[in-house]
Amino acid sequence: MGNPHPASRAEDAFNAHLAGRLAKRGWGRHVLPFTGYAGADFARVFARVVMRRRGGPGLPDEDEPVQRGWRMFLSAPLPAVTVTVRLGRAKVEVVSDRGGYIDVELRGHGLEPGWHEATFELDGHVDTGPVQVIDPQARLGIISDIDDTCLVTSLPRPMLAAYNSFVLQETARRVVPGMAAMFRSLIAHHPGTPVIYLSTGAWNAQPTLARFLRRHGYPEGALLLTDWGPTEESWFRSGQAHKRAALRRLTEEFPHIRWLLVGDDGQHDPTLYDEIARARPDRVETIAIRHLTTAQQMLSSGTPLPADEPSGPSSVPVVEGPDGYVLHRLVTHAMRARQQVEEQAAEQSGPADQRADQAERELEGADRA
């Protein structure tokens, strides 16, 4: 492997210097857990190791009225720190990466479906983070984008994105109408439906985003975010690659679930969802795309036209609308229509299968004779 990218070397040097200065001021190592998810035989948990003032306040409380986004970006990550992670009967020791992040899979947790707590032990201190064990009987799941799908951020215009992320108070952010209601309705009609929030947003903003979603009635679920910093190969990480990898992994980890993919037409959601639908049509229930307004499209991509379009018709239904209220009606209709088609196909194949079984039994009888 060649030398790391200069930007990553500079970032590592800065973080090491900052961590050293903070340690001299009495700050200590601390784990910030994020929300994880799990299946019947595995769990995926997330956290970050950072420097924090000893005896100082932790993460902002969810009921705290005002938080500006920049506060969550002021951290000193600690790489190469060993943390002991436990969930149910599972235990593993994991080393934080160069950004201080922990993304580890545990096996054999032995927990029932529902919400549980993973523990992260470092320097004799234990922190806990929520993990949802997804019901193996669940047949529907929701994977949703966040930016311009759940809340209005007008990404990816750099200056406006920076304003929304670093300056704007979280209580001043605008919610997309009807999206939370759509998710709650689908869960009510399909109990056990998990929700995974998949975004190119930074892990630093996870507590802020989680509080925003909770305040506006969105169901609890894991947030799969990314690190905005440089990699060892380039200046920035690829948001599309992050989403593509996450979609593929989720469809493989939960083969019994068909996912409703929810996004918007301001970035690359239509293309990414179309790719996974063509590759695994049996794992995708419906694609729901929120149309940005002309003004939002201009702010997001600089043009009044959608940034991306699917390559053409596919076997997976695609519905489009301006908000969650319209999308809910269209998604419900598409799901019912698909169910009717599958039921009719099953009825038509039934007699043929029965005749095939009868023919096999007759042949077996002739062979024995």
mmCIF file of C-alpha atoms in Angstrom:
data_model
loop_
_atom_site.group_PDB
_atom_site.id
_atom_site.type_symbol
_atom_site.label_atom_id
_atom_site.label_comp_id
_atom_site.label_asym_id
_atom_site.label_seq_id
_atom_site.Cartn_x
_atom_site.Cartn_y
_atom_site.Cartn_z
ATOM 1 C CA MET A 1 0.000 0.000 0.000
ATOM 2 C CA GLY A 2 1.279 3.475 -0.872
ATOM 3 C CA ASN A 3 1.610 6.416 1.425
ATOM 4 C CA PRO A 4 -1.626 7.800 2.920
ATOM 5 C CA HIS A 5 -3.176 10.849 1.271
ATOM 6 C CA PRO A 6 -1.631 14.141 2.516
ATOM 7 C CA ALA A 7 -5.037 15.308 3.746
ATOM 8 C CA SER A 8 -5.437 12.231 5.934
ATOM 9 C CA ARG A 9 -1.927 12.656 7.328
ATOM 10 C CA ALA A 10 -2.668 16.289 8.154
ATOM 11 C CA GLU A 11 -5.961 15.344 9.817
ATOM 12 C CA ASP A 12 -4.302 12.606 11.877
ATOM 13 C CA ALA A 13 -1.548 14.967 12.995
ATOM 14 C CA PHE A 14 -4.052 17.643 14.005
ATOM 15 C CA ASN A 15 -6.203 15.175 15.943
ATOM 16 C CA ALA A 16 -3.160 13.750 17.739
ATOM 17 C CA HIS A 17 -1.982 17.237 18.701
ATOM 18 C CA LEU A 18 -5.447 18.234 19.906
ATOM 19 C CA ALA A 19 -5.864 15.030 21.930
ATOM 20 C CA GLY A 20 -2.496 15.611 23.591
ATOM 21 C CA ARG A 21 -3.381 19.181 24.536
ATOM 22 C CA LEU A 22 -6.757 18.135 25.935
ATOM 23 C CA ALA A 23 -5.194 15.283 27.940
ATOM 24 C CA LYS A 24 -2.887 17.806 29.625
ATOM 25 C CA ARG A 25 -5.970 19.800 30.612
ATOM 26 C CA GLY A 26 -7.456 16.798 32.349
ATOM 27 C CA TRP A 27 -9.722 15.508 29.591
ATOM 28 C CA GLY A 28 -10.212 11.744 29.347
ATOM 29 C CA ARG A 29 -11.123 9.072 26.815
ATOM 30 C CA HIS A 30 -14.825 8.484 26.339
ATOM 31 C CA VAL A 31 -17.140 6.406 24.131
ATOM 32 C CA LEU A 32 -20.107 8.011 22.353
ATOM 33 C CA PRO A 33 -22.503 5.173 21.372
ATOM 34 C CA PHE A 34 -24.805 5.370 18.346
ATOM 35 C CA THR A 35 -27.943 3.339 17.551
ATOM 36 C CA GLY A 36 -27.296 -0.131 16.146
ATOM 37 C CA TYR A 37 -29.350 -2.918 14.604
ATOM 38 C CA ALA A 38 -29.352 -6.701 14.795
ATOM 39 C CA GLY A 39 -30.802 -9.887 13.388
ATOM 40 C CA ALA A 40 -31.508 -13.173 15.128
ATOM 41 C CA ASP A 41 -27.858 -14.294 15.068
ATOM 42 C CA PHE A 42 -25.822 -11.115 14.646
ATOM 43 C CA ALA A 43 -25.661 -7.475 15.704
ATOM 44 C CA ARG A 44 -23.992 -4.405 14.244
ATOM 45 C CA VAL A 45 -23.123 -1.665 16.719
ATOM 46 C CA PHE A 46 -21.592 1.767 16.279
ATOM 47 C CA ALA A 47 -19.737 4.222 18.507
ATOM 48 C CA ARG A 48 -16.921 6.760 18.512
ATOM 49 C CA VAL A 49 -14.014 7.222 20.903
ATOM 50 C CA VAL A 50 -13.291 10.879 21.675
ATOM 51 C CA MET A 51 -11.689 13.112 24.286
ATOM 52 C CA ARG A 52 -14.091 14.676 26.779
ATOM 53 C CA ARG A 53 -13.715 16.757 29.895
ATOM 54 C CA ARG A 54 -13.739 14.569 33.003
ATOM 55 C CA GLY A 55 -16.813 15.288 35.029
ATOM 56 C CA GLY A 56 -18.153 17.490 32.236
ATOM 57 C CA PRO A 57 -21.534 17.224 30.549
ATOM 58 C CA GLY A 58 -22.273 14.403 28.155
ATOM 59 C CA LEU A 59 -24.264 14.569 24.970
ATOM 60 C CA PRO A 60 -27.026 17.189 24.930
ATOM 61 C CA ASP A 61 -30.294 15.948 26.335
ATOM 62 C CA GLU A 62 -33.050 15.284 23.803
ATOM 63 C CA ASP A 63 -35.303 17.794 25.597
ATOM 64 C CA GLU A 64 -32.738 20.597 25.488
ATOM 65 C CA PRO A 65 -34.447 23.277 23.340
ATOM 66 C CA VAL A 66 -31.571 24.765 21.353
ATOM 67 C CA GLN A 67 -28.502 23.139 19.849
ATOM 68 C CA ARG A 68 -26.446 24.491 16.978
ATOM 69 C CA GLY A 69 -24.960 21.873 14.694
ATOM 70 C CA TRP A 70 -21.370 23.065 14.965
ATOM 71 C CA ARG A 71 -21.157 21.945 18.596
ATOM 72 C CA MET A 72 -21.250 18.315 17.529
ATOM 73 C CA PHE A 73 -18.286 18.791 15.178
ATOM 74 C CA LEU A 74 -15.946 19.981 17.933
ATOM 75 C CA SER A 75 -14.415 16.696 19.007
ATOM 76 C CA ALA A 76 -11.008 15.094 19.316
ATOM 77 C CA PRO A 77 -11.316 11.523 17.959
ATOM 78 C CA LEU A 78 -8.999 8.843 19.292
ATOM 79 C CA PRO A 79 -7.724 6.116 16.939
ATOM 80 C CA ALA A 80 -6.310 2.714 17.916
ATOM 81 C CA VAL A 81 -8.171 2.547 21.244
ATOM 82 C CA THR A 82 -9.386 -0.874 22.405
ATOM 83 C CA VAL A 83 -12.995 -0.957 23.609
ATOM 84 C CA THR A 84 -14.868 -3.940 25.066
ATOM 85 C CA VAL A 85 -18.348 -4.271 23.538
ATOM 86 C CA ARG A 86 -21.090 -6.495 24.980
ATOM 87 C CA LEU A 87 -24.604 -7.275 23.798
ATOM 88 C CA GLY A 88 -26.531 -10.080 25.450
ATOM 89 C CA ARG A 89 -24.246 -13.130 25.489
ATOM 90 C CA ALA A 90 -21.911 -11.679 22.851
ATOM 91 C CA LYS A 91 -18.656 -9.955 23.698
ATOM 92 C CA VAL A 92 -15.876 -8.601 21.513
ATOM 93 C CA GLU A 93 -12.867 -6.312 21.828
ATOM 94 C CA VAL A 94 -12.589 -3.816 18.989
ATOM 95 C CA VAL A 95 -10.042 -1.142 18.075
ATOM 96 C CA SER A 96 -11.263 2.271 16.939
ATOM 97 C CA ASP A 97 -10.271 3.353 13.415
ATOM 98 C CA ARG A 98 -8.316 6.474 12.468
ATOM 99 C CA GLY A 99 -11.428 8.614 12.939
ATOM 100 C CA GLY A 100 -12.142 7.100 16.352
ATOM 101 C CA TYR A 101 -15.114 5.161 14.958
ATOM 102 C CA ILE A 102 -16.274 1.684 15.957
ATOM 103 C CA ASP A 103 -18.352 -0.385 13.541
ATOM 104 C CA VAL A 104 -18.321 -3.975 14.735
ATOM 105 C CA GLU A 105 -20.404 -7.111 14.238
ATOM 106 C CA LEU A 106 -21.170 -9.420 17.152
ATOM 107 C CA ARG A 107 -22.410 -13.005 16.908
ATOM 108 C CA GLY A 108 -24.516 -15.086 19.268
ATOM 109 C CA HIS A 109 -26.174 -12.356 21.328
ATOM 110 C CA GLY A 110 -29.163 -14.598 22.127
ATOM 111 C CA LEU A 111 -31.642 -11.729 22.461
ATOM 112 C CA GLU A 112 -35.321 -11.623 21.588
ATOM 113 C CA PRO A 113 -36.683 -9.149 19.013
ATOM 114 C CA GLY A 114 -37.028 -5.604 20.351
ATOM 115 C CA TRP A 115 -34.821 -2.883 21.774
ATOM 116 C CA HIS A 116 -31.785 -3.725 23.907
ATOM 117 C CA GLU A 117 -28.677 -1.983 25.252
ATOM 118 C CA ALA A 118 -25.124 -2.617 24.097
ATOM 119 C CA THR A 119 -22.368 -1.679 26.539
ATOM 120 C CA PHE A 120 -19.020 -0.098 25.680
ATOM 121 C CA GLU A 121 -16.316 -0.360 28.324
ATOM 122 C CA LEU A 122 -13.251 1.887 28.294
ATOM 123 C CA ASP A 123 -10.924 2.802 31.179
ATOM 124 C CA GLY A 124 -13.314 1.243 33.686
ATOM 125 C CA HIS A 125 -16.250 3.373 32.511
ATOM 126 C CA VAL A 126 -19.281 1.824 30.799
ATOM 127 C CA ASP A 127 -21.523 3.601 28.286
ATOM 128 C CA THR A 128 -24.646 2.146 26.697
ATOM 129 C CA GLY A 129 -26.223 2.479 23.266
ATOM 130 C CA PRO A 130 -29.562 1.203 21.892
ATOM 131 C CA VAL A 131 -29.695 -1.741 19.490
ATOM 132 C CA GLN A 132 -32.820 -2.968 17.727
ATOM 133 C CA VAL A 133 -33.072 -6.723 17.232
ATOM 134 C CA ILE A 134 -35.256 -7.002 14.141
ATOM 135 C CA ASP A 135 -37.998 -9.610 14.294
ATOM 136 C CA PRO A 136 -37.235 -12.599 11.999
ATOM 137 C CA GLN A 137 -40.975 -12.700 11.252
ATOM 138 C CA ALA A 138 -40.900 -9.180 9.780
ATOM 139 C CA ARG A 139 -41.567 -9.113 6.051
ATOM 140 C CA LEU A 140 -41.489 -5.344 5.427
ATOM 141 C CA GLY A 141 -38.745 -2.862 6.251
ATOM 142 C CA ILE A 142 -38.159 0.841 5.549
ATOM 143 C CA ILE A 143 -34.853 2.357 4.446
ATOM 144 C CA SER A 144 -35.105 6.128 4.295
ATOM 145 C CA ASP A 145 -32.822 8.959 3.297
ATOM 146 C CA ILE A 146 -32.809 11.921 5.707
ATOM 147 C CA ASP A 147 -31.692 15.075 3.883
ATOM 148 C CA ASP A 148 -34.614 16.554 1.905
ATOM 149 C CA THR A 149 -36.594 13.376 2.594
ATOM 150 C CA CYS A 150 -37.269 13.647 6.333
ATOM 151 C CA LEU A 151 -36.004 17.182 6.870
ATOM 152 C CA VAL A 152 -35.244 20.032 4.481
ATOM 153 C CA THR A 153 -31.502 20.663 4.186
ATOM 154 C CA SER A 154 -31.068 21.549 0.502
ATOM 155 C CA LEU A 155 -27.945 19.429 0.113
ATOM 156 C CA PRO A 156 -25.499 19.175 -1.620
ATOM 157 C CA ARG A 157 -24.864 22.911 -2.232
ATOM 158 C CA PRO A 158 -21.746 23.323 -0.010
ATOM 159 C CA MET A 159 -22.458 26.743 1.519
ATOM 160 C CA LEU A 160 -26.108 26.051 2.274
ATOM 161 C CA ALA A 161 -25.310 22.570 3.521
ATOM 162 C CA ALA A 162 -22.683 24.047 5.841
ATOM 163 C CA TYR A 163 -25.193 26.616 7.111
ATOM 164 C CA ASN A 164 -27.821 23.966 7.820
ATOM 165 C CA SER A 165 -25.319 21.631 9.474
ATOM 166 C CA PHE A 166 -23.134 24.024 11.457
ATOM 167 C CA VAL A 167 -25.165 27.165 12.135
ATOM 168 C CA LEU A 168 -28.901 26.517 12.032
ATOM 169 C CA GLN A 169 -30.498 25.615 15.348
ATOM 170 C CA GLU A 170 -32.021 22.146 15.239
ATOM 171 C CA THR A 171 -35.410 23.505 16.359
ATOM 172 C CA ALA A 172 -35.401 25.807 13.313
ATOM 173 C CA ARG A 173 -35.017 22.975 10.813
ATOM 174 C CA ARG A 174 -38.060 22.261 8.663
ATOM 175 C CA VAL A 175 -39.688 18.833 8.533
ATOM 176 C CA VAL A 176 -40.997 17.301 5.306
ATOM 177 C CA PRO A 177 -44.810 17.070 5.696
ATOM 178 C CA GLY A 178 -46.350 13.635 6.082
ATOM 179 C CA MET A 179 -43.205 11.503 6.107
ATOM 180 C CA ALA A 180 -43.344 10.592 9.796
ATOM 181 C CA ALA A 181 -47.067 9.854 9.483
ATOM 182 C CA MET A 182 -46.410 7.527 6.528
ATOM 183 C CA PHE A 183 -43.784 5.560 8.450
ATOM 184 C CA ARG A 184 -45.990 5.259 11.540
ATOM 185 C CA SER A 185 -48.979 4.126 9.466
ATOM 186 C CA LEU A 186 -46.975 1.441 7.685
ATOM 187 C CA ILE A 187 -45.641 0.147 10.995
ATOM 188 C CA ALA A 188 -49.156 0.091 12.452
ATOM 189 C CA HIS A 189 -50.374 -2.039 9.537
ATOM 190 C CA HIS A 190 -47.214 -4.195 9.473
ATOM 191 C CA PRO A 191 -46.103 -4.658 13.106
ATOM 192 C CA GLY A 192 -42.399 -5.285 13.568
ATOM 193 C CA THR A 193 -41.391 -3.237 10.524
ATOM 194 C CA PRO A 194 -37.865 -1.863 11.132
ATOM 195 C CA VAL A 195 -36.790 1.593 9.999
ATOM 196 C CA ILE A 196 -33.192 2.302 8.940
ATOM 197 C CA TYR A 197 -32.170 5.897 8.219
ATOM 198 C CA LEU A 198 -29.436 5.981 5.558
ATOM 199 C CA SER A 199 -27.709 9.282 4.854
ATOM 200 C CA THR A 200 -24.483 10.818 3.600
ATOM 201 C CA GLY A 201 -24.558 13.102 6.654
ATOM 202 C CA ALA A 202 -21.710 13.082 9.146
ATOM 203 C CA TRP A 203 -21.641 10.874 12.246
ATOM 204 C CA ASN A 204 -20.971 14.031 14.253
ATOM 205 C CA ALA A 205 -24.555 15.131 13.592
ATOM 206 C CA GLN A 206 -26.094 11.833 14.723
ATOM 207 C CA PRO A 207 -27.342 13.070 18.128
ATOM 208 C CA THR A 208 -28.813 16.201 16.540
ATOM 209 C CA LEU A 209 -30.528 14.237 13.771
ATOM 210 C CA ALA A 210 -31.844 11.629 16.214
ATOM 211 C CA ARG A 211 -33.404 14.327 18.412
ATOM 212 C CA PHE A 212 -34.944 16.040 15.379
ATOM 213 C CA LEU A 213 -36.499 12.809 14.128
ATOM 214 C CA ARG A 214 -37.807 11.963 17.588
ATOM 215 C CA ARG A 215 -39.317 15.417 18.109
ATOM 216 C CA HIS A 216 -41.231 15.189 14.842
ATOM 217 C CA GLY A 217 -42.661 11.729 15.444
ATOM 218 C CA TYR A 218 -40.389 9.582 13.295
ATOM 219 C CA PRO A 219 -40.048 5.960 14.479
ATOM 220 C CA GLU A 220 -36.866 4.925 16.245
ATOM 221 C CA GLY A 221 -34.260 3.277 14.058
ATOM 222 C CA ALA A 222 -30.566 2.996 13.382
ATOM 223 C CA LEU A 223 -28.884 5.903 11.569
ATOM 224 C CA LEU A 224 -26.242 4.821 9.063
ATOM 225 C CA LEU A 225 -24.095 7.911 8.488
ATOM 226 C CA THR A 226 -20.551 8.508 7.277
ATOM 227 C CA ASP A 227 -17.373 10.422 8.064
ATOM 228 C CA TRP A 228 -16.902 13.641 6.130
ATOM 229 C CA GLY A 229 -13.128 13.630 6.559
ATOM 230 C CA PRO A 230 -10.467 12.551 4.063
ATOM 231 C CA THR A 231 -9.546 8.939 3.458
ATOM 232 C CA GLU A 232 -6.111 7.443 2.923
ATOM 233 C CA GLU A 233 -6.762 7.608 -0.838
ATOM 234 C CA SER A 234 -8.631 10.885 -1.413
ATOM 235 C CA TRP A 235 -9.789 14.219 -0.017
ATOM 236 C CA PHE A 236 -13.368 13.113 0.641
ATOM 237 C CA ARG A 237 -15.376 9.928 1.049
ATOM 238 C CA SER A 238 -17.945 8.989 -1.576
ATOM 239 C CA GLY A 239 -21.488 9.424 -0.304
ATOM 240 C CA GLN A 240 -22.861 7.298 -3.146
ATOM 241 C CA ALA A 241 -20.462 4.461 -2.350
ATOM 242 C CA HIS A 242 -21.511 4.619 1.306
ATOM 243 C CA LYS A 243 -25.206 4.326 0.432
ATOM 244 C CA ARG A 244 -24.656 1.640 -2.205
ATOM 245 C CA ALA A 245 -22.671 -0.542 0.203
ATOM 246 C CA ALA A 246 -25.228 -0.093 2.984
ATOM 247 C CA LEU A 247 -28.148 -1.033 0.726
ATOM 248 C CA ARG A 248 -26.402 -4.181 -0.478
ATOM 249 C CA ARG A 249 -25.451 -5.188 3.046
ATOM 250 C CA LEU A 250 -28.961 -4.746 4.448
ATOM 251 C CA THR A 251 -30.553 -6.787 1.661
ATOM 252 C CA GLU A 252 -28.056 -9.580 2.348
ATOM 253 C CA GLU A 253 -28.371 -9.460 6.141
ATOM 254 C CA PHE A 254 -32.180 -9.675 6.102
ATOM 255 C CA PRO A 255 -33.188 -11.962 3.208
ATOM 256 C CA HIS A 256 -36.709 -12.356 4.632
ATOM 257 C CA ILE A 257 -37.462 -8.622 4.363
ATOM 258 C CA ARG A 258 -38.597 -6.637 1.348
ATOM 259 C CA TRP A 259 -37.605 -2.999 1.771
ATOM 260 C CA LEU A 260 -39.521 0.165 1.028
ATOM 261 C CA LEU A 261 -36.821 2.562 -0.215
ATOM 262 C CA VAL A 262 -37.649 6.212 0.490
ATOM 263 C CA GLY A 263 -35.629 9.112 -0.906
ATOM 264 C CA ASP A 264 -35.779 12.286 -2.957
ATOM 265 C CA ASP A 265 -34.830 13.417 -6.460
ATOM 266 C CA GLY A 266 -32.369 16.096 -5.327
ATOM 267 C CA GLN A 267 -29.346 13.791 -5.153
ATOM 268 C CA HIS A 268 -28.746 10.243 -6.391
ATOM 269 C CA ASP A 269 -31.442 8.265 -4.567
ATOM 270 C CA PRO A 270 -33.415 7.312 -7.718
ATOM 271 C CA THR A 271 -30.346 5.805 -9.393
ATOM 272 C CA LEU A 272 -29.053 4.026 -6.284
ATOM 273 C CA TYR A 273 -32.467 2.570 -5.475
ATOM 274 C CA ASP A 274 -32.942 1.533 -9.092
ATOM 275 C CA GLU A 275 -29.595 -0.296 -9.016
ATOM 276 C CA ILE A 276 -30.477 -2.368 -5.959
ATOM 277 C CA ALA A 277 -34.008 -3.031 -7.255
ATOM 278 C CA ARG A 278 -32.629 -4.441 -10.513
ATOM 279 C CA ALA A 279 -29.993 -6.492 -8.706
ATOM 280 C CA ARG A 280 -32.360 -7.860 -6.039
ATOM 281 C CA PRO A 281 -35.997 -7.292 -7.060
ATOM 282 C CA ASP A 282 -37.055 -9.919 -4.506
ATOM 283 C CA ARG A 283 -35.673 -7.742 -1.688
ATOM 284 C CA VAL A 284 -37.306 -4.424 -2.668
ATOM 285 C CA GLU A 285 -41.021 -3.825 -2.079
ATOM 286 C CA THR A 286 -41.457 -0.329 -3.539
ATOM 287 C CA ILE A 287 -39.384 2.773 -4.274
ATOM 288 C CA ALA A 288 -40.872 6.069 -3.042
ATOM 289 C CA ILE A 289 -39.269 9.291 -4.300
ATOM 290 C CA ARG A 290 -40.145 12.715 -2.932
ATOM 291 C CA HIS A 291 -40.142 15.462 -5.564
ATOM 292 C CA LEU A 292 -38.323 18.599 -4.468
ATOM 293 C CA THR A 293 -39.958 21.906 -5.332
ATOM 294 C CA THR A 294 -38.388 23.987 -8.092
ATOM 295 C CA ALA A 295 -36.844 26.298 -5.500
ATOM 296 C CA GLN A 296 -35.434 23.360 -3.533
ATOM 297 C CA GLN A 297 -34.038 21.827 -6.734
ATOM 298 C CA MET A 298 -32.284 25.100 -7.540
ATOM 299 C CA LEU A 299 -30.773 25.252 -4.063
ATOM 300 C CA SER A 300 -29.838 21.580 -4.104
ATOM 301 C CA SER A 301 -28.393 21.076 -7.590
ATOM 302 C CA GLY A 302 -28.360 24.496 -9.214
ATOM 303 C CA THR A 303 -30.964 23.498 -11.825
ATOM 304 C CA PRO A 304 -34.766 23.254 -11.726
ATOM 305 C CA LEU A 305 -34.609 19.651 -12.956
ATOM 306 C CA PRO A 306 -34.136 16.486 -10.853
ATOM 307 C CA ALA A 307 -30.500 15.556 -10.324
ATOM 308 C CA ASP A 308 -31.016 11.898 -11.195
ATOM 309 C CA GLU A 309 -33.468 9.606 -12.926
ATOM 310 C CA PRO A 310 -33.819 5.793 -13.026
ATOM 311 C CA SER A 311 -32.511 4.123 -16.160
ATOM 312 C CA GLY A 312 -35.916 2.758 -17.172
ATOM 313 C CA PRO A 313 -38.837 0.520 -16.162
ATOM 314 C CA SER A 314 -38.183 -2.247 -13.652
ATOM 315 C CA SER A 315 -40.213 -4.959 -11.941
ATOM 316 C CA VAL A 316 -40.270 -2.963 -8.693
ATOM 317 C CA PRO A 317 -42.994 -0.284 -8.392
ATOM 318 C CA VAL A 318 -41.771 3.323 -8.252
ATOM 319 C CA VAL A 319 -44.043 6.046 -6.871
ATOM 320 C CA GLU A 320 -43.360 9.778 -6.753
ATOM 321 C CA GLY A 321 -44.938 12.665 -4.883
ATOM 322 C CA PRO A 322 -44.257 16.018 -3.188
ATOM 323 C CA ASP A 323 -44.672 14.862 0.428
ATOM 324 C CA GLY A 324 -45.385 11.944 2.704
ATOM 325 C CA TYR A 325 -49.151 12.250 2.465
ATOM 326 C CA VAL A 326 -49.191 11.687 -1.290
ATOM 327 C CA LEU A 327 -46.467 9.047 -1.129
ATOM 328 C CA HIS A 328 -48.329 7.134 1.562
ATOM 329 C CA ARG A 329 -51.404 6.798 -0.616
ATOM 330 C CA LEU A 330 -49.344 5.727 -3.628
ATOM 331 C CA VAL A 331 -47.160 3.309 -1.649
ATOM 332 C CA THR A 332 -50.195 1.655 -0.073
ATOM 333 C CA HIS A 333 -51.837 1.262 -3.483
ATOM 334 C CA ALA A 334 -48.629 -0.167 -5.018
ATOM 335 C CA MET A 335 -48.186 -2.661 -2.177
ATOM 336 C CA ARG A 336 -51.783 -3.860 -2.466
ATOM 337 C CA ALA A 337 -51.519 -4.220 -6.235
ATOM 338 C CA ARG A 338 -48.310 -6.221 -5.938
ATOM 339 C CA GLN A 339 -49.858 -8.479 -3.300
ATOM 340 C CA GLN A 340 -52.848 -9.172 -5.547
ATOM 341 C CA VAL A 341 -50.577 -10.054 -8.469
ATOM 342 C CA GLU A 342 -48.567 -12.450 -6.305
ATOM 343 C CA GLU A 343 -51.713 -14.082 -4.921
ATOM 344 C CA GLN A 344 -53.076 -14.586 -8.430
ATOM 345 C CA ALA A 345 -49.774 -16.056 -9.581
ATOM 346 C CA ALA A 346 -49.798 -18.450 -6.619
ATOM 347 C CA GLU A 347 -53.345 -19.549 -7.406
ATOM 348 C CA GLN A 348 -52.477 -20.173 -11.046
ATOM 349 C CA SER A 349 -49.343 -22.139 -10.222
ATOM 350 C CA GLY A 350 -51.132 -24.243 -7.595
ATOM 351 C CA PRO A 351 -52.945 -26.665 -9.943
ATOM 352 C CA ALA A 352 -49.859 -27.044 -12.132
ATOM 353 C CA ASP A 353 -47.756 -27.896 -9.102
ATOM 354 C CA GLN A 354 -50.337 -30.408 -7.971
ATOM 355 C CA ARG A 355 -50.359 -32.066 -11.420
ATOM 356 C CA ALA A 356 -46.559 -32.192 -11.398
ATOM 357 C CA ASP A 357 -46.581 -33.862 -7.965
ATOM 358 C CA GLN A 358 -49.166 -36.380 -9.154
ATOM 359 C CA ALA A 359 -47.077 -37.184 -12.221
ATOM 360 C CA GLU A 360 -43.995 -37.744 -10.064
ATOM 361 C CA ARG A 361 -45.914 -40.105 -7.782
ATOM 362 C CA GLU A 362 -47.181 -42.074 -10.794
ATOM 363 C CA LEU A 363 -43.671 -42.401 -12.195
ATOM 364 C CA GLU A 364 -42.336 -43.558 -8.823
ATOM 365 C CA GLY A 365 -45.118 -46.177 -8.659
ATOM 366 C CA ALA A 366 -44.267 -47.418 -12.164
ATOM 367 C CA ASP A 367 -40.572 -47.714 -11.238
ATOM 368 C CA ARG A 368 -41.372 -49.796 -8.182
ATOM 369 C CA ALA A 369 -43.664 -52.032 -10.249
#
